Amino acid sequence: MTKKANLPLIRFKGFTSPWEQRKFDDYFDERNERSGIGELISVTINSGIKKFNELNRFDSKPDDLSKYKVVCKGDIAYNSMRMWQGASGLSPYTGILSPAYTVITPKYNVSSLFFSYQLKRPQMIHLFKINSQGLTKDTWNLKFLPFSQIETWAPKDYNEQTKIGTFFQKLDNLITLHQRKYEKLTNVKKSLLEKMFPSGNENVPKVRFKGFTSTWEQRKLKEIGKTFTGLSGKTSEDFGHGKARFITYMNVFSNPIAKLEGTEPIEIDNTQSKVKYGDVFFTTSSETPEEVGMSSIWLKNEENIYLNSFCFGYRLNENEKINFEYFAHLLRAKQFRKDITLLAQGISRYNISKNKVMEIGIRIPSKEAEQNKIGSLFQQLDNLITLHLRKLEKLKNIKKSLLEKMFV
């Protein structure tokens, strides 16, 4: 199906009239009212208009706000210096904002909700960029006059404008819902990683499953396993093809349990150490000490899997009975991350020694059943976090696609 020049590819039932190409001047007037009284608001690139006190900014506001611009509910405000980055939004309330911003108010039978999404489309942001005045990005500016002369497509029918705007508003609400669920779950996990593993000189955690009272055992990593190296002696030509796979640095860095989709092709090389089920990986360097030594565990039964050269591997002794899901999250818990960070050495880039990592002491529940419960809890949490993240990404992709197909 080919989109006609003046018709969107996807349209609500009942609307057939062609869209019109007109200047923004036909849809909006500039609001230049001034007042020092009202809710102080600001315009962000990612979140549109927000109350100033919700942004956790430390900017100092002037004593005299009398020259601040009035924004009414339903107006659109944009950052004149950042319009080329998409810094605009529909105001859900009345307030005042810095004179550096531009405020536009819709004319009769114009849906500002519809246009708030039109202004965010990549095609429009490109037009704002080329129409901004100034020599460098730091000085680019789009005042109302040049903005008002830019042409855009819109339905002539106000009802169609409203339907499109309302549809995307509901989609945004759904995205926000899953974003909040995702953030809440990640915060719950962060808190439990701190409370369900002993810290400092403690030998029991602050939060524990009912029925477990015995103290946890302290062991050094070197006592319960041995290290091995990642890929070595490889050149750029060796990667990107072959029947084997290697686990990437970012796979290790980002996931307590490494993912199969986070592997890339390489040729089989029997001179290199291959990864086994239950192997642990540690990143050896990063730009900040807090990101050094991030760990991940491999829980797949796959042949011919290697570890990248920017990590080292660790394999538990065969006689050790440690729940792998428990172990994966123990190595991401607050106390272990603190111990790892103290080992980081460097100036512009930080590294760790695997021998020093092996000297770190860890605490393990004496009863395997307690390990299993902790491991299962965090695995369920990770599954929920992944579920909401995928839903969030899917909704964002749907919105991106519809912003292309429901507009001209």
Short mmCIF file of C-alpha atoms in Angstrom, two decimals:
data_model
loop_
_atom_site.label_atom_id
_atom_site.label_comp_id
_atom_site.label_asym_id
_atom_site.label_seq_id
_atom_site.Cartn_x
_atom_site.Cartn_y
_atom_site.Cartn_z
CA MET A 1 0.00 0.00 0.00
CA THR A 2 1.52 3.30 -1.13
CA LYS A 3 0.88 6.49 0.81
CA LYS A 4 -0.47 9.38 -1.25
CA ALA A 5 1.22 12.75 -0.79
CA ASN A 6 -1.70 14.28 1.14
CA LEU A 7 -3.05 11.19 2.92
CA PRO A 8 -1.65 9.15 5.84
CA LEU A 9 -1.09 5.41 5.41
CA ILE A 10 -3.29 4.58 8.44
CA ARG A 11 -6.46 6.50 9.20
CA PHE A 12 -9.46 6.33 11.52
CA LYS A 13 -12.66 5.08 9.94
CA GLY A 14 -14.95 7.76 8.56
CA PHE A 15 -12.31 10.28 7.53
CA THR A 16 -11.59 10.56 3.79
CA SER A 17 -10.77 14.22 3.08
CA PRO A 18 -7.19 15.00 2.01
CA TRP A 19 -4.91 16.69 4.54
CA GLU A 20 -3.87 20.31 4.00
CA GLN A 21 -0.36 21.71 3.83
CA ARG A 22 -0.30 25.03 5.61
CA LYS A 23 2.08 27.19 7.63
CA PHE A 24 2.12 26.97 11.43
CA ASP A 25 1.01 30.60 11.34
CA ASP A 26 -2.41 29.33 10.20
CA TYR A 27 -2.72 27.12 13.27
CA PHE A 28 -1.09 29.05 16.12
CA ASP A 29 -0.61 32.53 17.57
CA GLU A 30 2.25 33.44 19.87
CA ARG A 31 1.29 34.09 23.49
CA ASN A 32 3.31 36.96 24.92
CA GLU A 33 1.50 37.64 28.19
CA ARG A 34 3.85 38.25 31.13
CA SER A 35 3.39 37.54 34.82
CA GLY A 36 5.47 36.80 37.86
CA ILE A 37 2.68 34.86 39.54
CA GLY A 38 1.90 31.21 38.87
CA GLU A 39 3.27 27.67 38.85
CA LEU A 40 6.87 27.75 37.62
CA ILE A 41 7.28 25.23 34.80
CA SER A 42 9.95 24.11 32.34
CA VAL A 43 10.20 22.31 29.00
CA THR A 44 12.23 19.09 28.73
CA ILE A 45 13.35 17.17 25.65
CA ASN A 46 12.08 13.77 26.78
CA SER A 47 9.15 14.57 29.06
CA GLY A 48 7.67 17.76 27.63
CA ILE A 49 6.36 20.33 30.10
CA LYS A 50 6.99 19.58 33.77
CA LYS A 51 6.61 21.54 36.99
CA PHE A 52 9.96 23.04 37.92
CA ASN A 53 9.89 21.48 41.40
CA GLU A 54 9.49 17.99 39.87
CA LEU A 55 12.77 18.18 37.93
CA ASN A 56 15.19 18.08 40.90
CA ARG A 57 17.12 20.95 39.39
CA PHE A 58 19.40 23.20 41.38
CA ASP A 59 19.09 26.17 39.01
CA SER A 60 18.49 29.41 40.85
CA LYS A 61 15.48 31.40 39.70
CA PRO A 62 15.62 35.22 39.58
CA ASP A 63 14.04 37.28 42.35
CA ASP A 64 12.00 39.21 39.78
CA LEU A 65 9.74 36.91 37.71
CA SER A 66 7.63 39.71 36.26
CA LYS A 67 8.96 39.14 32.73
CA TYR A 68 8.19 35.41 32.76
CA LYS A 69 5.79 34.19 30.08
CA VAL A 70 2.29 32.94 30.84
CA VAL A 71 1.40 29.42 29.69
CA CYS A 72 -2.24 28.31 29.71
CA LYS A 73 -3.60 24.78 29.75
CA GLY A 74 -3.65 23.53 26.15
CA ASP A 75 -0.84 25.82 24.98
CA ILE A 76 2.35 24.39 23.50
CA ALA A 77 5.67 25.70 24.78
CA TYR A 78 9.07 25.05 23.29
CA ASN A 79 12.67 25.81 24.12
CA SER A 80 13.75 28.19 21.37
CA MET A 81 17.38 27.06 21.77
CA ARG A 82 16.54 23.35 21.75
CA MET A 83 13.62 23.03 19.34
CA TRP A 84 15.98 21.23 16.95
CA GLN A 85 16.29 18.53 19.64
CA GLY A 86 12.55 18.17 20.19
CA ALA A 87 12.23 20.27 23.36
CA SER A 88 8.52 21.03 23.18
CA GLY A 89 5.37 19.94 24.96
CA LEU A 90 1.66 20.45 25.51
CA SER A 91 0.96 22.16 28.82
CA PRO A 92 -1.47 20.25 31.08
CA TYR A 93 -1.80 23.25 33.41
CA THR A 94 -1.46 27.03 33.63
CA GLY A 95 1.82 28.48 34.82
CA ILE A 96 4.78 30.70 33.97
CA LEU A 97 8.13 29.93 32.37
CA SER A 98 11.37 31.63 31.38
CA PRO A 99 11.27 34.32 28.65
CA ALA A 100 13.80 32.14 26.79
CA TYR A 101 10.90 29.86 25.79
CA THR A 102 8.30 30.39 23.09
CA VAL A 103 4.61 29.85 23.87
CA ILE A 104 2.09 29.17 21.11
CA THR A 105 -1.66 28.97 21.54
CA PRO A 106 -4.01 27.20 19.11
CA LYS A 107 -6.44 29.09 16.92
CA TYR A 108 -10.11 28.14 16.62
CA ASN A 109 -10.74 24.52 15.57
CA VAL A 110 -7.08 23.55 16.02
CA SER A 111 -6.13 20.64 18.30
CA SER A 112 -2.93 21.47 20.16
CA LEU A 113 -2.85 17.84 21.32
CA PHE A 114 -2.57 16.68 17.70
CA PHE A 115 0.15 19.21 16.95
CA SER A 116 2.10 18.34 20.11
CA TYR A 117 2.78 14.95 18.48
CA GLN A 118 3.32 16.44 15.03
CA LEU A 119 6.10 18.62 16.48
CA LYS A 120 7.92 15.57 17.85
CA ARG A 121 8.17 13.70 14.54
CA PRO A 122 11.73 13.35 13.15
CA GLN A 123 10.69 15.02 9.87
CA MET A 124 9.49 18.10 11.76
CA ILE A 125 12.53 18.24 14.04
CA HIS A 126 14.70 18.23 10.90
CA LEU A 127 12.76 21.27 9.61
CA PHE A 128 13.21 23.02 12.96
CA LYS A 129 16.93 22.31 12.77
CA ILE A 130 17.43 23.80 9.28
CA ASN A 131 15.24 26.82 10.13
CA SER A 132 16.99 27.60 13.42
CA GLN A 133 19.17 30.70 13.26
CA GLY A 134 22.73 30.79 14.59
CA LEU A 135 26.26 29.76 13.69
CA THR A 136 26.70 26.77 16.00
CA LYS A 137 24.49 24.29 17.87
CA ASP A 138 25.01 26.30 21.05
CA THR A 139 23.49 29.39 19.42
CA TRP A 140 20.79 27.87 17.17
CA ASN A 141 17.50 29.57 17.91
CA LEU A 142 13.96 29.18 16.55
CA LYS A 143 11.75 32.12 17.47
CA PHE A 144 8.07 32.27 16.61
CA LEU A 145 8.43 34.20 13.34
CA PRO A 146 10.59 31.63 11.49
CA PHE A 147 8.65 28.81 13.19
CA SER A 148 5.35 30.26 11.98
CA GLN A 149 6.51 30.14 8.33
CA ILE A 150 7.32 26.40 8.37
CA GLU A 151 4.77 24.32 6.49
CA THR A 152 3.15 21.19 7.87
CA TRP A 153 0.37 18.76 6.99
CA ALA A 154 -2.76 18.39 9.10
CA PRO A 155 -6.37 17.20 8.74
CA LYS A 156 -8.81 20.00 8.02
CA ASP A 157 -11.37 18.24 10.21
CA TYR A 158 -10.89 19.16 13.89
CA ASN A 159 -12.46 15.84 14.94
CA GLU A 160 -9.78 13.88 13.07
CA GLN A 161 -7.05 15.97 14.69
CA THR A 162 -8.60 15.26 18.09
CA LYS A 163 -8.92 11.52 17.48
CA ILE A 164 -5.26 11.23 16.47
CA GLY A 165 -4.05 13.31 19.41
CA THR A 166 -6.20 11.38 21.92
CA PHE A 167 -5.01 8.05 20.50
CA PHE A 168 -1.34 8.96 20.99
CA GLN A 169 -2.06 10.38 24.44
CA LYS A 170 -3.56 7.02 25.49
CA LEU A 171 -0.55 5.24 24.00
CA ASP A 172 1.76 7.52 25.99
CA ASN A 173 -0.19 6.77 29.17
CA LEU A 174 0.30 3.05 28.54
CA ILE A 175 4.02 3.58 27.94
CA THR A 176 4.25 5.57 31.18
CA LEU A 177 2.44 2.80 33.07
CA HIS A 178 4.93 0.15 31.96
CA GLN A 179 7.84 2.54 32.52
CA ARG A 180 6.73 3.01 36.13
CA LYS A 181 6.24 -0.73 36.65
CA TYR A 182 9.69 -1.37 35.21
CA GLU A 183 11.29 1.30 37.42
CA LYS A 184 9.44 0.06 40.51
CA LEU A 185 10.62 -3.52 39.96
CA THR A 186 14.22 -2.45 39.35
CA ASN A 187 14.11 -0.42 42.59
CA VAL A 188 12.66 -3.41 44.47
CA LYS A 189 15.46 -5.58 43.13
CA LYS A 190 18.09 -3.00 44.07
CA SER A 191 16.74 -2.85 47.61
CA LEU A 192 16.62 -6.64 47.98
CA LEU A 193 20.17 -7.00 46.65
CA GLU A 194 21.19 -4.87 49.60
CA LYS A 195 19.00 -6.47 52.27
CA MET A 196 19.01 -10.18 51.38
CA PHE A 197 22.81 -10.56 51.43
CA PRO A 198 24.97 -9.82 54.51
CA SER A 199 27.05 -6.65 54.43
CA GLY A 200 30.11 -5.51 56.36
CA ASN A 201 30.91 -7.89 59.20
CA GLU A 202 27.40 -9.36 59.30
CA ASN A 203 26.93 -13.11 58.89
CA VAL A 204 23.17 -13.02 58.33
CA PRO A 205 21.10 -10.77 56.02
CA LYS A 206 18.62 -8.11 57.17
CA VAL A 207 15.76 -9.73 55.23
CA ARG A 208 15.38 -13.49 55.25
CA PHE A 209 12.89 -16.20 54.33
CA LYS A 210 10.94 -17.64 57.24
CA GLY A 211 12.42 -20.76 58.82
CA PHE A 212 16.12 -20.01 58.24
CA THR A 213 18.18 -18.92 61.27
CA SER A 214 21.69 -20.37 60.88
CA THR A 215 24.64 -18.08 60.16
CA TRP A 216 26.09 -17.87 56.66
CA GLU A 217 29.52 -19.30 55.90
CA GLN A 218 32.33 -17.08 54.67
CA ARG A 219 34.51 -18.43 51.86
CA LYS A 220 37.04 -16.84 49.54
CA LEU A 221 36.39 -17.20 45.83
CA LYS A 222 39.77 -18.88 45.35
CA GLU A 223 38.71 -21.63 47.78
CA ILE A 224 35.69 -22.74 45.79
CA GLY A 225 36.72 -22.28 42.16
CA LYS A 226 39.37 -21.37 39.58
CA THR A 227 39.74 -18.70 36.91
CA PHE A 228 40.26 -19.06 33.16
CA THR A 229 40.98 -16.57 30.40
CA GLY A 230 38.77 -15.31 27.60
CA LEU A 231 39.67 -15.32 23.92
CA SER A 232 43.27 -14.40 23.22
CA GLY A 233 45.40 -13.81 20.14
CA LYS A 234 42.43 -12.88 17.94
CA THR A 235 42.30 -10.12 15.33
CA SER A 236 39.29 -8.21 13.99
CA GLU A 237 39.18 -10.58 10.99
CA ASP A 238 38.43 -13.52 13.31
CA PHE A 239 35.08 -12.14 14.47
CA GLY A 240 31.67 -11.97 12.82
CA HIS A 241 31.62 -15.38 11.15
CA GLY A 242 31.93 -19.05 12.01
CA LYS A 243 29.98 -21.87 13.67
CA ALA A 244 31.02 -21.03 17.24
CA ARG A 245 29.83 -18.10 19.38
CA PHE A 246 31.46 -15.80 21.91
CA ILE A 247 29.82 -13.99 24.83
CA THR A 248 30.17 -10.23 24.37
CA TYR A 249 31.44 -7.73 26.94
CA MET A 250 28.06 -5.93 27.10
CA ASN A 251 26.26 -9.26 27.66
CA VAL A 252 28.38 -9.79 30.76
CA PHE A 253 28.16 -6.17 31.86
CA SER A 254 24.37 -5.89 31.56
CA ASN A 255 23.03 -9.27 32.70
CA PRO A 256 23.40 -11.19 35.97
CA ILE A 257 22.62 -14.26 33.86
CA ALA A 258 24.19 -14.05 30.39
CA LYS A 259 21.85 -14.23 27.41
CA LEU A 260 22.24 -16.43 24.34
CA GLU A 261 21.18 -13.51 22.12
CA GLY A 262 24.14 -11.59 23.54
CA THR A 263 26.62 -13.80 21.66
CA GLU A 264 28.28 -13.26 18.28
CA PRO A 265 29.85 -15.60 15.67
CA ILE A 266 33.44 -16.78 15.63
CA GLU A 267 35.28 -19.77 14.21
CA ILE A 268 35.81 -22.87 16.36
CA ASP A 269 39.27 -22.82 17.98
CA ASN A 270 40.17 -25.82 20.13
CA THR A 271 43.17 -23.99 21.60
CA GLN A 272 40.86 -21.61 23.48
CA SER A 273 38.95 -22.22 26.73
CA LYS A 274 35.30 -23.00 26.10
CA VAL A 275 32.47 -21.95 28.38
CA LYS A 276 30.51 -24.51 30.42
CA TYR A 277 27.15 -24.41 32.18
CA GLY A 278 27.55 -22.55 35.50
CA ASP A 279 30.64 -20.55 34.51
CA VAL A 280 30.90 -17.02 35.89
CA PHE A 281 32.40 -14.08 33.98
CA PHE A 282 33.90 -10.81 35.21
CA THR A 283 34.60 -7.70 33.14
CA THR A 284 38.21 -6.61 33.64
CA SER A 285 38.01 -2.88 32.88
CA SER A 286 35.70 0.12 32.56
CA GLU A 287 35.70 3.92 32.51
CA THR A 288 34.61 4.19 36.16
CA PRO A 289 35.60 2.09 39.19
CA GLU A 290 31.91 1.47 39.99
CA GLU A 291 31.51 -0.42 36.68
CA VAL A 292 34.62 -2.61 36.94
CA GLY A 293 34.23 -6.34 37.58
CA MET A 294 30.57 -6.63 36.60
CA SER A 295 29.66 -10.30 36.71
CA SER A 296 27.44 -12.69 34.81
CA ILE A 297 26.79 -16.42 34.85
CA TRP A 298 26.20 -18.78 31.92
CA LEU A 299 23.23 -21.13 32.31
CA LYS A 300 22.97 -22.63 28.83
CA ASN A 301 23.92 -26.06 27.53
CA GLU A 302 25.47 -24.90 24.25
CA GLU A 303 28.58 -26.21 22.52
CA ASN A 304 31.51 -24.13 21.27
CA ILE A 305 30.87 -21.01 23.32
CA TYR A 306 33.80 -18.73 24.18
CA LEU A 307 34.29 -15.71 26.42
CA ASN A 308 35.47 -12.39 25.01
CA SER A 309 39.01 -11.19 25.75
CA PHE A 310 37.87 -8.24 27.91
CA CYS A 311 36.57 -10.60 30.61
CA PHE A 312 37.92 -13.49 32.62
CA GLY A 313 36.04 -16.64 33.57
CA TYR A 314 35.54 -18.39 36.88
CA ARG A 315 34.47 -22.02 37.33
CA LEU A 316 33.25 -23.50 40.61
CA ASN A 317 34.86 -26.71 41.84
CA GLU A 318 32.81 -29.82 41.04
CA ASN A 319 32.17 -30.64 44.71
CA GLU A 320 30.68 -27.20 45.48
CA LYS A 321 26.90 -27.16 45.81
CA ILE A 322 25.92 -23.56 45.14
CA ASN A 323 22.67 -22.50 43.52
CA PHE A 324 23.66 -20.70 40.31
CA GLU A 325 20.83 -18.13 40.37
CA TYR A 326 21.72 -17.33 43.97
CA PHE A 327 25.41 -17.04 43.07
CA ALA A 328 24.68 -14.76 40.09
CA HIS A 329 22.89 -12.24 42.30
CA LEU A 330 25.28 -12.55 45.23
CA LEU A 331 27.99 -11.25 42.87
CA ARG A 332 25.75 -8.27 42.04
CA ALA A 333 24.82 -7.54 45.65
CA LYS A 334 25.90 -4.27 47.31
CA GLN A 335 28.67 -5.74 49.48
CA PHE A 336 30.38 -7.68 46.69
CA ARG A 337 30.15 -4.69 44.33
CA LYS A 338 31.73 -2.54 47.05
CA ASP A 339 34.59 -5.03 47.46
CA ILE A 340 35.16 -5.14 43.70
CA THR A 341 35.16 -1.34 43.38
CA LEU A 342 37.92 -1.07 45.98
CA LEU A 343 40.13 -3.22 43.73
CA ALA A 344 39.76 -0.96 40.70
CA GLN A 345 43.00 0.70 39.62
CA GLY A 346 43.63 3.33 36.98
CA ILE A 347 43.15 6.98 36.02
CA SER A 348 41.23 7.41 32.75
CA ARG A 349 40.31 3.71 32.61
CA TYR A 350 40.08 1.31 35.53
CA ASN A 351 41.15 -2.34 35.69
CA ILE A 352 41.07 -5.20 38.16
CA SER A 353 43.38 -8.13 38.77
CA LYS A 354 41.69 -11.54 38.71
CA ASN A 355 44.06 -12.73 41.43
CA LYS A 356 42.85 -9.98 43.76
CA VAL A 357 39.23 -10.74 42.91
CA MET A 358 39.86 -14.32 44.02
CA GLU A 359 40.81 -13.01 47.48
CA ILE A 360 37.35 -11.54 48.05
CA GLY A 361 35.31 -13.28 50.72
CA ILE A 362 31.67 -14.16 50.09
CA ARG A 363 28.97 -15.40 52.45
CA ILE A 364 26.91 -18.45 51.57
CA PRO A 365 23.85 -19.89 53.37
CA SER A 366 24.76 -23.20 54.96
CA LYS A 367 21.46 -24.70 53.81
CA GLU A 368 21.04 -25.24 50.09
CA ALA A 369 17.28 -24.69 50.44
CA GLU A 370 17.89 -21.06 51.45
CA GLN A 371 20.13 -20.53 48.44
CA ASN A 372 17.42 -21.99 46.21
CA LYS A 373 14.73 -19.68 47.59
CA ILE A 374 16.88 -16.58 47.16
CA GLY A 375 17.92 -17.61 43.65
CA SER A 376 14.32 -18.33 42.66
CA LEU A 377 13.09 -14.98 44.01
CA PHE A 378 15.63 -12.98 42.04
CA GLN A 379 15.07 -15.05 38.92
CA GLN A 380 11.33 -14.31 39.12
CA LEU A 381 12.10 -10.63 39.62
CA ASP A 382 14.41 -10.62 36.60
CA ASN A 383 11.72 -12.30 34.50
CA LEU A 384 9.17 -9.65 35.52
CA ILE A 385 11.63 -6.84 34.82
CA THR A 386 12.40 -8.31 31.40
CA LEU A 387 8.69 -8.71 30.66
CA HIS A 388 7.89 -5.07 31.39
CA LEU A 389 11.02 -3.89 29.56
CA ARG A 390 9.98 -5.81 26.46
CA LYS A 391 6.44 -4.45 26.67
CA LEU A 392 7.88 -0.97 27.08
CA GLU A 393 10.17 -1.35 24.08
CA LYS A 394 7.34 -2.84 22.00
CA LEU A 395 5.02 0.06 22.82
CA LYS A 396 7.73 2.59 21.99
CA ASN A 397 8.33 0.88 18.66
CA ILE A 398 4.59 0.85 17.95
CA LYS A 399 4.43 4.58 18.70
CA LYS A 400 7.44 5.27 16.47
CA SER A 401 5.85 3.34 13.60
CA LEU A 402 2.44 5.00 14.01
CA LEU A 403 3.99 8.47 14.14
CA GLU A 404 5.20 7.66 10.65
CA LYS A 405 2.04 6.01 9.30
CA MET A 406 -0.71 8.17 10.87
CA PHE A 407 0.79 11.50 9.77
CA VAL A 408 1.58 12.95 6.36
#
